[in-house]
Amino acid sequence: MRLVFAALIAALIGTLITGTALVLLLVRREARVSRLQADFVSNVSHELRTPLTSISMFVETLRMGRAKDPEQVSLCLDALARETARLREEIERLLDWGRMQAGRKVYARRPEPMGPVVQEAADAMRQALDARRQQLTVQIPGQLPAASIDRPAIVGSLINLLTNASKYSEEGMPVELGAAANSHSVRIWVRDRGIGIPPSEHRNVFKQFYRVEDRASRGVEGSGLGLAIVRHVVRAHEGHIELESEPGRGSTFTIVLPAIVAPAEGRQES
Ligand code: ADP
């Protein structure tokens, strides 16, 4: 009888401990989520405010007639166009993410030869990389197959990875964009020699709002949405994304998409 009683008490204590541990775990998770959300709001506000500040500065310069000659006016207008585009892109990204969350994001997929798709992302990024003296090497084999994709979504994902490769690397460090294929899939990778990501963070970086909190990435602007969006896009294409990275040595993000088995006809660029 005493033994049964002791066993009951032990079971009760065990349940209590497990229950308490579970509650603590949930509370910690909730706290982490609300901290991430608060950080997200402040990061997004910052990302929107930066181009807005530039826009009002250039508008003010023009309004006050401080741009003295046509060349200066043209420089101001170029800057206004650039900052407005940046603002529009950021807002589009937020709206896109909202659609993904609501399950309303529609992907218009059609067969596309992947060579020109990869090249499009490279061309779109070249100027931004040049501005940081980061040399972009592009390796696209001649016979890259086609894949069934929403072209703007995949090009946007590659641009996202290239933007990260640039901003998490020092000025002057090279960035590589490459592609390869086997009989059933196309692999597209973006490699940098930047600050890298510790192994314990490899899963976290794909979570929405998540930003690695280390000294090296502090001060780099971002909302923590980029990789979550890329992963969503890639999964919607029945693909996946891989990450190899070491702190201090750089990172390689690889998007893997199912290939359309027959090789694509036509020109492949490199
Ligand atoms: P962010 O807007 O913060 O750049 P992302 O979702 O694109 O958001 O990336 C999440 C986090 O992953 C970043 O805050 C950064 O810490 C880390 N990260 C992403 N890409 C790289 C990279 N190429 N090199 C090092 N760290 C990276």
PDB file of C-alpha atoms and ligand atoms in Angstrom:
ATOM      1  CA  MET A   1       0.000   0.000   0.000  1.00  0.00           C
ATOM      2  CA  ARG A   2       2.807   2.352   0.958  1.00  0.00           C
ATOM      3  CA  LEU A   3       4.598   1.464  -2.291  1.00  0.00           C
ATOM      4  CA  VAL A   4       1.534   2.276  -4.399  1.00  0.00           C
ATOM      5  CA  PHE A   5       1.172   5.593  -2.576  1.00  0.00           C
ATOM      6  CA  ALA A   6       4.845   6.452  -3.183  1.00  0.00           C
ATOM      7  CA  ALA A   7       4.504   5.545  -6.844  1.00  0.00           C
ATOM      8  CA  LEU A   8       1.412   7.765  -7.123  1.00  0.00           C
ATOM      9  CA  ILE A   9       3.227  10.706  -5.505  1.00  0.00           C
ATOM     10  CA  ALA A  10       6.239  10.162  -7.786  1.00  0.00           C
ATOM     11  CA  ALA A  11       3.957  10.106 -10.845  1.00  0.00           C
ATOM     12  CA  LEU A  12       2.215  13.269  -9.656  1.00  0.00           C
ATOM     13  CA  ILE A  13       5.511  15.083  -9.127  1.00  0.00           C
ATOM     14  CA  GLY A  14       6.724  13.898 -12.521  1.00  0.00           C
ATOM     15  CA  THR A  15       3.580  15.230 -14.195  1.00  0.00           C
ATOM     16  CA  LEU A  16       3.898  18.531 -12.344  1.00  0.00           C
ATOM     17  CA  ILE A  17       7.529  18.954 -13.406  1.00  0.00           C
ATOM     18  CA  THR A  18       6.747  18.088 -17.030  1.00  0.00           C
ATOM     19  CA  GLY A  19       3.753  20.438 -16.991  1.00  0.00           C
ATOM     20  CA  THR A  20       5.771  23.303 -15.507  1.00  0.00           C
ATOM     21  CA  ALA A  21       8.584  22.753 -18.013  1.00  0.00           C
ATOM     22  CA  LEU A  22       6.046  22.792 -20.841  1.00  0.00           C
ATOM     23  CA  VAL A  23       4.419  26.020 -19.611  1.00  0.00           C
ATOM     24  CA  LEU A  24       7.847  27.640 -19.257  1.00  0.00           C
ATOM     25  CA  LEU A  25       8.750  26.546 -22.766  1.00  0.00           C
ATOM     26  CA  LEU A  26       5.511  28.003 -24.168  1.00  0.00           C
ATOM     27  CA  VAL A  27       5.975  31.279 -22.269  1.00  0.00           C
ATOM     28  CA  ARG A  28       9.557  31.554 -23.562  1.00  0.00           C
ATOM     29  CA  ARG A  29       8.383  30.866 -27.104  1.00  0.00           C
ATOM     30  CA  GLU A  30       5.632  33.490 -26.816  1.00  0.00           C
ATOM     31  CA  ALA A  31       8.138  36.016 -25.457  1.00  0.00           C
ATOM     32  CA  ARG A  32      10.533  35.245 -28.301  1.00  0.00           C
ATOM     33  CA  VAL A  33       7.779  35.635 -30.917  1.00  0.00           C
ATOM     34  CA  SER A  34       6.602  38.979 -29.505  1.00  0.00           C
ATOM     35  CA  ARG A  35      10.192  40.229 -29.294  1.00  0.00           C
ATOM     36  CA  LEU A  36      10.743  39.213 -32.929  1.00  0.00           C
ATOM     37  CA  GLN A  37       7.512  40.968 -33.915  1.00  0.00           C
ATOM     38  CA  ALA A  38       8.484  44.147 -32.084  1.00  0.00           C
ATOM     39  CA  ASP A  39      11.935  44.073 -33.722  1.00  0.00           C
ATOM     40  CA  PHE A  40      10.271  43.476 -37.069  1.00  0.00           C
ATOM     41  CA  VAL A  41       8.043  46.568 -36.775  1.00  0.00           C
ATOM     42  CA  SER A  42      11.018  48.701 -35.843  1.00  0.00           C
ATOM     43  CA  ASN A  43      13.216  47.207 -38.619  1.00  0.00           C
ATOM     44  CA  VAL A  44      10.524  47.705 -41.266  1.00  0.00           C
ATOM     45  CA  SER A  45       9.857  51.270 -40.117  1.00  0.00           C
ATOM     46  CA  HIS A  46      13.563  51.916 -40.416  1.00  0.00           C
ATOM     47  CA  GLU A  47      13.750  50.394 -43.899  1.00  0.00           C
ATOM     48  CA  LEU A  48      10.817  52.542 -45.060  1.00  0.00           C
ATOM     49  CA  ARG A  49      12.064  55.666 -43.355  1.00  0.00           C
ATOM     50  CA  THR A  50      15.541  55.570 -44.936  1.00  0.00           C
ATOM     51  CA  PRO A  51      14.427  56.059 -48.576  1.00  0.00           C
ATOM     52  CA  LEU A  52      11.686  58.472 -47.439  1.00  0.00           C
ATOM     53  CA  THR A  53      14.277  60.658 -45.722  1.00  0.00           C
ATOM     54  CA  SER A  54      16.377  60.729 -48.902  1.00  0.00           C
ATOM     55  CA  ILE A  55      13.305  61.529 -50.999  1.00  0.00           C
ATOM     56  CA  SER A  56      12.306  64.498 -48.838  1.00  0.00           C
ATOM     57  CA  MET A  57      15.917  65.701 -48.840  1.00  0.00           C
ATOM     58  CA  PHE A  58      16.164  65.690 -52.654  1.00  0.00           C
ATOM     59  CA  VAL A  59      12.688  67.218 -53.077  1.00  0.00           C
ATOM     60  CA  GLU A  60      13.710  69.991 -50.681  1.00  0.00           C
ATOM     61  CA  THR A  61      16.940  70.561 -52.639  1.00  0.00           C
ATOM     62  CA  LEU A  62      14.939  70.989 -55.854  1.00  0.00           C
ATOM     63  CA  ARG A  63      12.204  73.079 -54.227  1.00  0.00           C
ATOM     64  CA  MET A  64      14.688  75.530 -52.743  1.00  0.00           C
ATOM     65  CA  GLY A  65      16.503  75.824 -56.080  1.00  0.00           C
ATOM     66  CA  ARG A  66      19.697  74.488 -54.554  1.00  0.00           C
ATOM     67  CA  ALA A  67      20.451  72.377 -57.625  1.00  0.00           C
ATOM     68  CA  LYS A  68      22.273  75.055 -59.586  1.00  0.00           C
ATOM     69  CA  ASP A  69      22.640  73.588 -63.068  1.00  0.00           C
ATOM     70  CA  PRO A  70      20.870  70.984 -65.229  1.00  0.00           C
ATOM     71  CA  GLU A  71      23.468  68.373 -64.265  1.00  0.00           C
ATOM     72  CA  GLN A  72      22.718  68.763 -60.552  1.00  0.00           C
ATOM     73  CA  VAL A  73      18.970  68.708 -61.236  1.00  0.00           C
ATOM     74  CA  SER A  74      19.421  65.517 -63.211  1.00  0.00           C
ATOM     75  CA  LEU A  75      21.436  63.927 -60.375  1.00  0.00           C
ATOM     76  CA  CYS A  76      18.650  64.813 -57.925  1.00  0.00           C
ATOM     77  CA  LEU A  77      16.008  63.349 -60.223  1.00  0.00           C
ATOM     78  CA  ASP A  78      18.041  60.137 -60.645  1.00  0.00           C
ATOM     79  CA  ALA A  79      18.350  59.826 -56.867  1.00  0.00           C
ATOM     80  CA  LEU A  80      14.609  60.451 -56.470  1.00  0.00           C
ATOM     81  CA  ALA A  81      13.819  57.736 -59.013  1.00  0.00           C
ATOM     82  CA  ARG A  82      16.206  55.314 -57.276  1.00  0.00           C
ATOM     83  CA  GLU A  83      14.869  55.924 -53.772  1.00  0.00           C
ATOM     84  CA  THR A  84      11.247  55.792 -54.941  1.00  0.00           C
ATOM     85  CA  ALA A  85      11.939  52.423 -56.589  1.00  0.00           C
ATOM     86  CA  ARG A  86      13.543  51.186 -53.359  1.00  0.00           C
ATOM     87  CA  LEU A  87      10.494  52.266 -51.376  1.00  0.00           C
ATOM     88  CA  ARG A  88       8.132  50.630 -53.868  1.00  0.00           C
ATOM     89  CA  GLU A  89      10.142  47.373 -53.774  1.00  0.00           C
ATOM     90  CA  GLU A  90      10.048  47.240 -49.985  1.00  0.00           C
ATOM     91  CA  ILE A  91       6.281  47.866 -49.921  1.00  0.00           C
ATOM     92  CA  GLU A  92       5.734  45.250 -52.648  1.00  0.00           C
ATOM     93  CA  ARG A  93       7.752  42.769 -50.593  1.00  0.00           C
ATOM     94  CA  LEU A  94       5.611  43.404 -47.519  1.00  0.00           C
ATOM     95  CA  LEU A  95       2.403  43.047 -49.529  1.00  0.00           C
ATOM     96  CA  ASP A  96       3.721  39.844 -51.111  1.00  0.00           C
ATOM     97  CA  TRP A  97       4.565  38.426 -47.727  1.00  0.00           C
ATOM     98  CA  GLY A  98       1.047  39.344 -46.527  1.00  0.00           C
ATOM     99  CA  ARG A  99      -0.422  37.424 -49.482  1.00  0.00           C
ATOM    100  CA  MET A 100       1.797  34.422 -48.699  1.00  0.00           C
ATOM    101  CA  GLN A 101       0.663  34.446 -45.075  1.00  0.00           C
ATOM    102  CA  ALA A 102      -2.975  34.576 -46.143  1.00  0.00           C
ATOM    103  CA  GLY A 103      -2.418  31.791 -48.682  1.00  0.00           C
ATOM    104  CA  ARG A 104      -3.456  34.198 -51.440  1.00  0.00           C
ATOM    105  CA  LYS A 105      -0.157  34.418 -53.293  1.00  0.00           C
ATOM    106  CA  VAL A 106      -0.680  33.181 -56.847  1.00  0.00           C
ATOM    107  CA  TYR A 107       2.284  31.908 -58.856  1.00  0.00           C
ATOM    108  CA  ALA A 108       1.892  32.125 -62.626  1.00  0.00           C
ATOM    109  CA  ARG A 109       4.158  29.272 -63.666  1.00  0.00           C
ATOM    110  CA  ARG A 110       5.246  28.390 -67.150  1.00  0.00           C
ATOM    111  CA  PRO A 111       8.246  26.576 -68.661  1.00  0.00           C
ATOM    112  CA  GLU A 112      11.278  28.857 -68.758  1.00  0.00           C
ATOM    113  CA  PRO A 113      14.818  28.000 -69.882  1.00  0.00           C
ATOM    114  CA  MET A 114      16.770  28.667 -66.693  1.00  0.00           C
ATOM    115  CA  GLY A 115      19.937  30.189 -68.208  1.00  0.00           C
ATOM    116  CA  PRO A 116      18.331  33.545 -69.094  1.00  0.00           C
ATOM    117  CA  VAL A 117      16.472  33.572 -65.748  1.00  0.00           C
ATOM    118  CA  VAL A 118      19.742  33.363 -63.812  1.00  0.00           C
ATOM    119  CA  GLN A 119      21.318  35.918 -66.140  1.00  0.00           C
ATOM    120  CA  GLU A 120      18.404  38.335 -65.512  1.00  0.00           C
ATOM    121  CA  ALA A 121      19.097  38.285 -61.767  1.00  0.00           C
ATOM    122  CA  ALA A 122      22.809  38.879 -62.407  1.00  0.00           C
ATOM    123  CA  ASP A 123      22.082  41.843 -64.687  1.00  0.00           C
ATOM    124  CA  ALA A 124      19.653  43.355 -62.185  1.00  0.00           C
ATOM    125  CA  MET A 125      22.269  43.236 -59.420  1.00  0.00           C
ATOM    126  CA  ARG A 126      25.415  44.239 -61.257  1.00  0.00           C
ATOM    127  CA  GLN A 127      25.133  47.977 -60.564  1.00  0.00           C
ATOM    128  CA  ALA A 128      24.460  47.522 -56.834  1.00  0.00           C
ATOM    129  CA  LEU A 129      27.427  45.146 -56.524  1.00  0.00           C
ATOM    130  CA  ASP A 130      29.668  47.500 -58.528  1.00  0.00           C
ATOM    131  CA  ALA A 131      28.752  50.287 -56.125  1.00  0.00           C
ATOM    132  CA  ARG A 132      30.334  48.218 -53.327  1.00  0.00           C
ATOM    133  CA  ARG A 133      33.240  47.116 -55.548  1.00  0.00           C
ATOM    134  CA  GLN A 134      32.069  43.524 -55.257  1.00  0.00           C
ATOM    135  CA  GLN A 135      32.918  41.554 -58.353  1.00  0.00           C
ATOM    136  CA  LEU A 136      30.122  39.292 -59.554  1.00  0.00           C
ATOM    137  CA  THR A 137      31.203  36.063 -61.241  1.00  0.00           C
ATOM    138  CA  VAL A 138      28.457  34.284 -63.172  1.00  0.00           C
ATOM    139  CA  GLN A 139      28.727  30.628 -64.211  1.00  0.00           C
ATOM    140  CA  ILE A 140      25.859  29.336 -66.302  1.00  0.00           C
ATOM    141  CA  PRO A 141      26.435  26.158 -68.323  1.00  0.00           C
ATOM    142  CA  GLY A 142      25.269  26.149 -71.921  1.00  0.00           C
ATOM    143  CA  GLN A 143      22.783  23.329 -71.531  1.00  0.00           C
ATOM    144  CA  LEU A 144      20.719  24.361 -68.539  1.00  0.00           C
ATOM    145  CA  PRO A 145      17.245  22.781 -68.718  1.00  0.00           C
ATOM    146  CA  ALA A 146      13.937  24.575 -68.366  1.00  0.00           C
ATOM    147  CA  ALA A 147      11.831  24.615 -65.216  1.00  0.00           C
ATOM    148  CA  SER A 148       8.196  25.455 -64.612  1.00  0.00           C
ATOM    149  CA  ILE A 149       8.436  28.762 -62.767  1.00  0.00           C
ATOM    150  CA  ASP A 150       6.885  32.100 -61.998  1.00  0.00           C
ATOM    151  CA  ARG A 151       9.778  34.032 -63.508  1.00  0.00           C
ATOM    152  CA  PRO A 152       9.476  37.284 -61.502  1.00  0.00           C
ATOM    153  CA  ALA A 153       9.214  35.296 -58.253  1.00  0.00           C
ATOM    154  CA  ILE A 154      12.347  33.225 -58.983  1.00  0.00           C
ATOM    155  CA  VAL A 155      14.338  36.196 -60.292  1.00  0.00           C
ATOM    156  CA  GLY A 156      13.216  38.118 -57.174  1.00  0.00           C
ATOM    157  CA  SER A 157      14.436  35.267 -54.945  1.00  0.00           C
ATOM    158  CA  LEU A 158      17.850  35.228 -56.624  1.00  0.00           C
ATOM    159  CA  ILE A 159      18.064  39.017 -56.266  1.00  0.00           C
ATOM    160  CA  ASN A 160      17.224  38.591 -52.583  1.00  0.00           C
ATOM    161  CA  LEU A 161      20.075  36.096 -52.117  1.00  0.00           C
ATOM    162  CA  LEU A 162      22.480  38.317 -54.073  1.00  0.00           C
ATOM    163  CA  THR A 163      21.448  41.357 -51.998  1.00  0.00           C
ATOM    164  CA  ASN A 164      22.183  39.415 -48.802  1.00  0.00           C
ATOM    165  CA  ALA A 165      25.502  38.177 -50.219  1.00  0.00           C
ATOM    166  CA  SER A 166      26.429  41.806 -50.835  1.00  0.00           C
ATOM    167  CA  LYS A 167      25.225  43.329 -47.586  1.00  0.00           C
ATOM    168  CA  TYR A 168      26.662  40.628 -45.314  1.00  0.00           C
ATOM    169  CA  SER A 169      30.100  40.912 -46.987  1.00  0.00           C
ATOM    170  CA  GLU A 170      32.703  43.621 -46.742  1.00  0.00           C
ATOM    171  CA  GLU A 171      33.096  46.065 -49.605  1.00  0.00           C
ATOM    172  CA  GLY A 172      35.369  44.658 -52.305  1.00  0.00           C
ATOM    173  CA  MET A 173      34.575  40.998 -51.561  1.00  0.00           C
ATOM    174  CA  PRO A 174      33.535  38.862 -54.545  1.00  0.00           C
ATOM    175  CA  VAL A 175      30.123  37.281 -55.035  1.00  0.00           C
ATOM    176  CA  GLU A 176      29.437  34.236 -57.193  1.00  0.00           C
ATOM    177  CA  LEU A 177      26.243  33.213 -58.952  1.00  0.00           C
ATOM    178  CA  GLY A 178      26.260  29.784 -60.519  1.00  0.00           C
ATOM    179  CA  ALA A 179      23.972  27.118 -61.892  1.00  0.00           C
ATOM    180  CA  ALA A 180      24.162  23.423 -62.708  1.00  0.00           C
ATOM    181  CA  ALA A 181      21.696  20.693 -63.516  1.00  0.00           C
ATOM    182  CA  ASN A 182      21.271  16.959 -63.464  1.00  0.00           C
ATOM    183  CA  SER A 183      18.574  14.825 -65.090  1.00  0.00           C
ATOM    184  CA  HIS A 184      15.850  15.941 -62.710  1.00  0.00           C
ATOM    185  CA  SER A 185      16.782  19.252 -61.077  1.00  0.00           C
ATOM    186  CA  VAL A 186      18.396  22.638 -61.539  1.00  0.00           C
ATOM    187  CA  ARG A 187      20.662  24.007 -58.815  1.00  0.00           C
ATOM    188  CA  ILE A 188      21.324  27.742 -58.590  1.00  0.00           C
ATOM    189  CA  TRP A 189      23.719  28.992 -55.947  1.00  0.00           C
ATOM    190  CA  VAL A 190      24.818  32.340 -54.573  1.00  0.00           C
ATOM    191  CA  ARG A 191      28.173  32.284 -52.792  1.00  0.00           C
ATOM    192  CA  ASP A 192      29.827  35.014 -50.774  1.00  0.00           C
ATOM    193  CA  ARG A 193      32.925  35.388 -48.652  1.00  0.00           C
ATOM    194  CA  GLY A 194      31.186  37.448 -46.028  1.00  0.00           C
ATOM    195  CA  ILE A 195      30.537  37.188 -42.302  1.00  0.00           C
ATOM    196  CA  GLY A 196      28.937  33.721 -42.522  1.00  0.00           C
ATOM    197  CA  ILE A 197      26.276  32.194 -40.277  1.00  0.00           C
ATOM    198  CA  PRO A 198      26.947  30.000 -37.216  1.00  0.00           C
ATOM    199  CA  PRO A 199      25.606  26.412 -37.620  1.00  0.00           C
ATOM    200  CA  SER A 200      23.201  26.920 -34.689  1.00  0.00           C
ATOM    201  CA  GLU A 201      21.445  29.654 -36.727  1.00  0.00           C
ATOM    202  CA  HIS A 202      21.118  27.796 -40.030  1.00  0.00           C
ATOM    203  CA  ARG A 203      17.496  26.798 -39.426  1.00  0.00           C
ATOM    204  CA  ASN A 204      16.516  30.081 -37.774  1.00  0.00           C
ATOM    205  CA  VAL A 205      17.507  32.388 -40.638  1.00  0.00           C
ATOM    206  CA  PHE A 206      14.618  31.051 -42.745  1.00  0.00           C
ATOM    207  CA  LYS A 207      12.044  31.978 -40.095  1.00  0.00           C
ATOM    208  CA  GLN A 208      10.072  35.177 -40.638  1.00  0.00           C
ATOM    209  CA  PHE A 209      11.367  38.269 -38.768  1.00  0.00           C
ATOM    210  CA  TYR A 210      14.487  36.374 -37.663  1.00  0.00           C
ATOM    211  CA  ARG A 211      17.842  38.201 -37.825  1.00  0.00           C
ATOM    212  CA  VAL A 212      21.103  36.810 -36.459  1.00  0.00           C
ATOM    213  CA  GLU A 213      22.050  38.877 -33.452  1.00  0.00           C
ATOM    214  CA  ASP A 214      25.784  39.125 -33.710  1.00  0.00           C
ATOM    215  CA  ARG A 215      28.049  42.103 -33.788  1.00  0.00           C
ATOM    216  CA  ALA A 216      28.871  41.666 -37.451  1.00  0.00           C
ATOM    217  CA  SER A 217      25.309  41.879 -38.791  1.00  0.00           C
ATOM    218  CA  ARG A 218      24.169  44.590 -36.386  1.00  0.00           C
ATOM    219  CA  GLY A 219      23.835  47.862 -38.258  1.00  0.00           C
ATOM    220  CA  VAL A 220      23.017  46.125 -41.554  1.00  0.00           C
ATOM    221  CA  GLU A 221      19.480  47.088 -42.537  1.00  0.00           C
ATOM    222  CA  GLY A 222      16.901  44.352 -42.927  1.00  0.00           C
ATOM    223  CA  SER A 223      13.474  43.174 -41.854  1.00  0.00           C
ATOM    224  CA  GLY A 224      14.190  39.455 -41.446  1.00  0.00           C
ATOM    225  CA  LEU A 225      11.670  38.570 -44.157  1.00  0.00           C
ATOM    226  CA  GLY A 226      13.913  37.964 -47.166  1.00  0.00           C
ATOM    227  CA  LEU A 227      14.855  34.333 -46.610  1.00  0.00           C
ATOM    228  CA  ALA A 228      11.378  33.426 -45.327  1.00  0.00           C
ATOM    229  CA  ILE A 229       9.964  34.746 -48.613  1.00  0.00           C
ATOM    230  CA  VAL A 230      12.618  32.948 -50.694  1.00  0.00           C
ATOM    231  CA  ARG A 231      11.842  29.669 -48.936  1.00  0.00           C
ATOM    232  CA  HIS A 232       8.107  30.174 -49.492  1.00  0.00           C
ATOM    233  CA  VAL A 233       8.651  30.832 -53.208  1.00  0.00           C
ATOM    234  CA  VAL A 234      10.960  27.845 -53.649  1.00  0.00           C
ATOM    235  CA  ARG A 235       8.623  25.467 -51.808  1.00  0.00           C
ATOM    236  CA  ALA A 236       5.704  26.694 -53.914  1.00  0.00           C
ATOM    237  CA  HIS A 237       7.778  25.492 -56.891  1.00  0.00           C
ATOM    238  CA  GLU A 238       8.254  22.029 -55.305  1.00  0.00           C
ATOM    239  CA  GLY A 239      11.873  22.894 -54.672  1.00  0.00           C
ATOM    240  CA  HIS A 240      13.995  23.533 -51.612  1.00  0.00           C
ATOM    241  CA  ILE A 241      16.810  25.758 -50.425  1.00  0.00           C
ATOM    242  CA  GLU A 242      20.127  24.621 -48.947  1.00  0.00           C
ATOM    243  CA  LEU A 243      22.607  26.557 -46.855  1.00  0.00           C
ATOM    244  CA  GLU A 244      26.300  25.981 -46.246  1.00  0.00           C
ATOM    245  CA  SER A 245      27.992  28.589 -44.136  1.00  0.00           C
ATOM    246  CA  GLU A 246      30.744  29.139 -41.649  1.00  0.00           C
ATOM    247  CA  PRO A 247      31.305  32.279 -39.603  1.00  0.00           C
ATOM    248  CA  GLY A 248      34.106  34.341 -41.065  1.00  0.00           C
ATOM    249  CA  ARG A 249      34.337  32.257 -44.252  1.00  0.00           C
ATOM    250  CA  GLY A 250      31.115  33.073 -46.089  1.00  0.00           C
ATOM    251  CA  SER A 251      27.857  31.471 -47.134  1.00  0.00           C
ATOM    252  CA  THR A 252      26.417  29.550 -50.045  1.00  0.00           C
ATOM    253  CA  PHE A 253      22.649  29.480 -50.550  1.00  0.00           C
ATOM    254  CA  THR A 254      21.468  26.987 -53.174  1.00  0.00           C
ATOM    255  CA  ILE A 255      18.001  26.923 -54.670  1.00  0.00           C
ATOM    256  CA  VAL A 256      17.048  23.510 -56.068  1.00  0.00           C
ATOM    257  CA  LEU A 257      14.125  23.349 -58.497  1.00  0.00           C
ATOM    258  CA  PRO A 258      12.641  20.409 -60.410  1.00  0.00           C
ATOM    259  CA  ALA A 259      13.740  20.498 -64.039  1.00  0.00           C
ATOM    260  CA  ILE A 260      11.521  19.841 -67.002  1.00  0.00           C
ATOM    261  CA  VAL A 261      13.111  16.649 -68.230  1.00  0.00           C
ATOM    262  CA  ALA A 262      13.510  17.453 -71.955  1.00  0.00           C
ATOM    263  CA  PRO A 263      16.396  19.932 -72.384  1.00  0.00           C
ATOM    264  CA  ALA A 264      15.262  23.437 -73.344  1.00  0.00           C
ATOM    265  CA  GLU A 265      15.683  24.522 -76.935  1.00  0.00           C
ATOM    266  CA  GLY A 266      17.317  27.773 -77.802  1.00  0.00           C
ATOM    267  CA  ARG A 267      20.112  30.062 -76.737  1.00  0.00           C
ATOM    268  CA  GLN A 268      21.716  29.821 -73.315  1.00  0.00           C
ATOM    269  CA  GLU A 269      23.634  32.798 -72.042  1.00  0.00           C
ATOM    270  CA  SER A 270      26.527  32.805 -69.696  1.00  0.00           C
TER     271      SER A 270
HETATM  272  P1  ADP B   1      17.360  40.472 -43.439  1.00  0.00           P
HETATM  273  O1  ADP B   1      16.329  41.437 -43.895  1.00  0.00           O
HETATM  274  O2  ADP B   1      17.693  40.592 -41.989  1.00  0.00           O
HETATM  275  O3  ADP B   1      18.585  40.434 -44.308  1.00  0.00           O
HETATM  276  P2  ADP B   1      16.821  37.725 -44.284  1.00  0.00           P
HETATM  277  O4  ADP B   1      15.602  36.912 -44.012  1.00  0.00           O
HETATM  278  O5  ADP B   1      17.199  37.945 -45.684  1.00  0.00           O
HETATM  279  O6  ADP B   1      16.589  39.074 -43.506  1.00  0.00           O
HETATM  280  O7  ADP B   1      18.033  37.035 -43.530  1.00  0.00           O
HETATM  281  C1  ADP B   1      17.868  36.634 -42.175  1.00  0.00           C
HETATM  282  C2  ADP B   1      19.202  36.739 -41.454  1.00  0.00           C
HETATM  283  O8  ADP B   1      20.096  35.758 -41.974  1.00  0.00           O
HETATM  284  C3  ADP B   1      19.924  38.071 -41.640  1.00  0.00           C
HETATM  285  O9  ADP B   1      19.496  39.016 -40.691  1.00  0.00           O
HETATM  286  C4  ADP B   1      21.376  37.677 -41.449  1.00  0.00           C
HETATM  287  O10 ADP B   1      21.705  37.667 -40.082  1.00  0.00           O
HETATM  288  C5  ADP B   1      21.420  36.255 -41.968  1.00  0.00           C
HETATM  289  N1  ADP B   1      21.923  36.180 -43.377  1.00  0.00           N
HETATM  290  C6  ADP B   1      21.186  36.081 -44.497  1.00  0.00           C
HETATM  291  N2  ADP B   1      21.983  35.990 -45.593  1.00  0.00           N
HETATM  292  C7  ADP B   1      23.243  36.019 -45.133  1.00  0.00           C
HETATM  293  C8  ADP B   1      24.531  35.957 -45.760  1.00  0.00           C
HETATM  294  N3  ADP B   1      24.672  35.818 -47.085  1.00  0.00           N
HETATM  295  N4  ADP B   1      25.628  36.012 -44.963  1.00  0.00           N
HETATM  296  C9  ADP B   1      25.502  36.117 -43.620  1.00  0.00           C
HETATM  297  N5  ADP B   1      24.326  36.189 -42.968  1.00  0.00           N
HETATM  298  C10 ADP B   1      23.206  36.145 -43.711  1.00  0.00           C
END
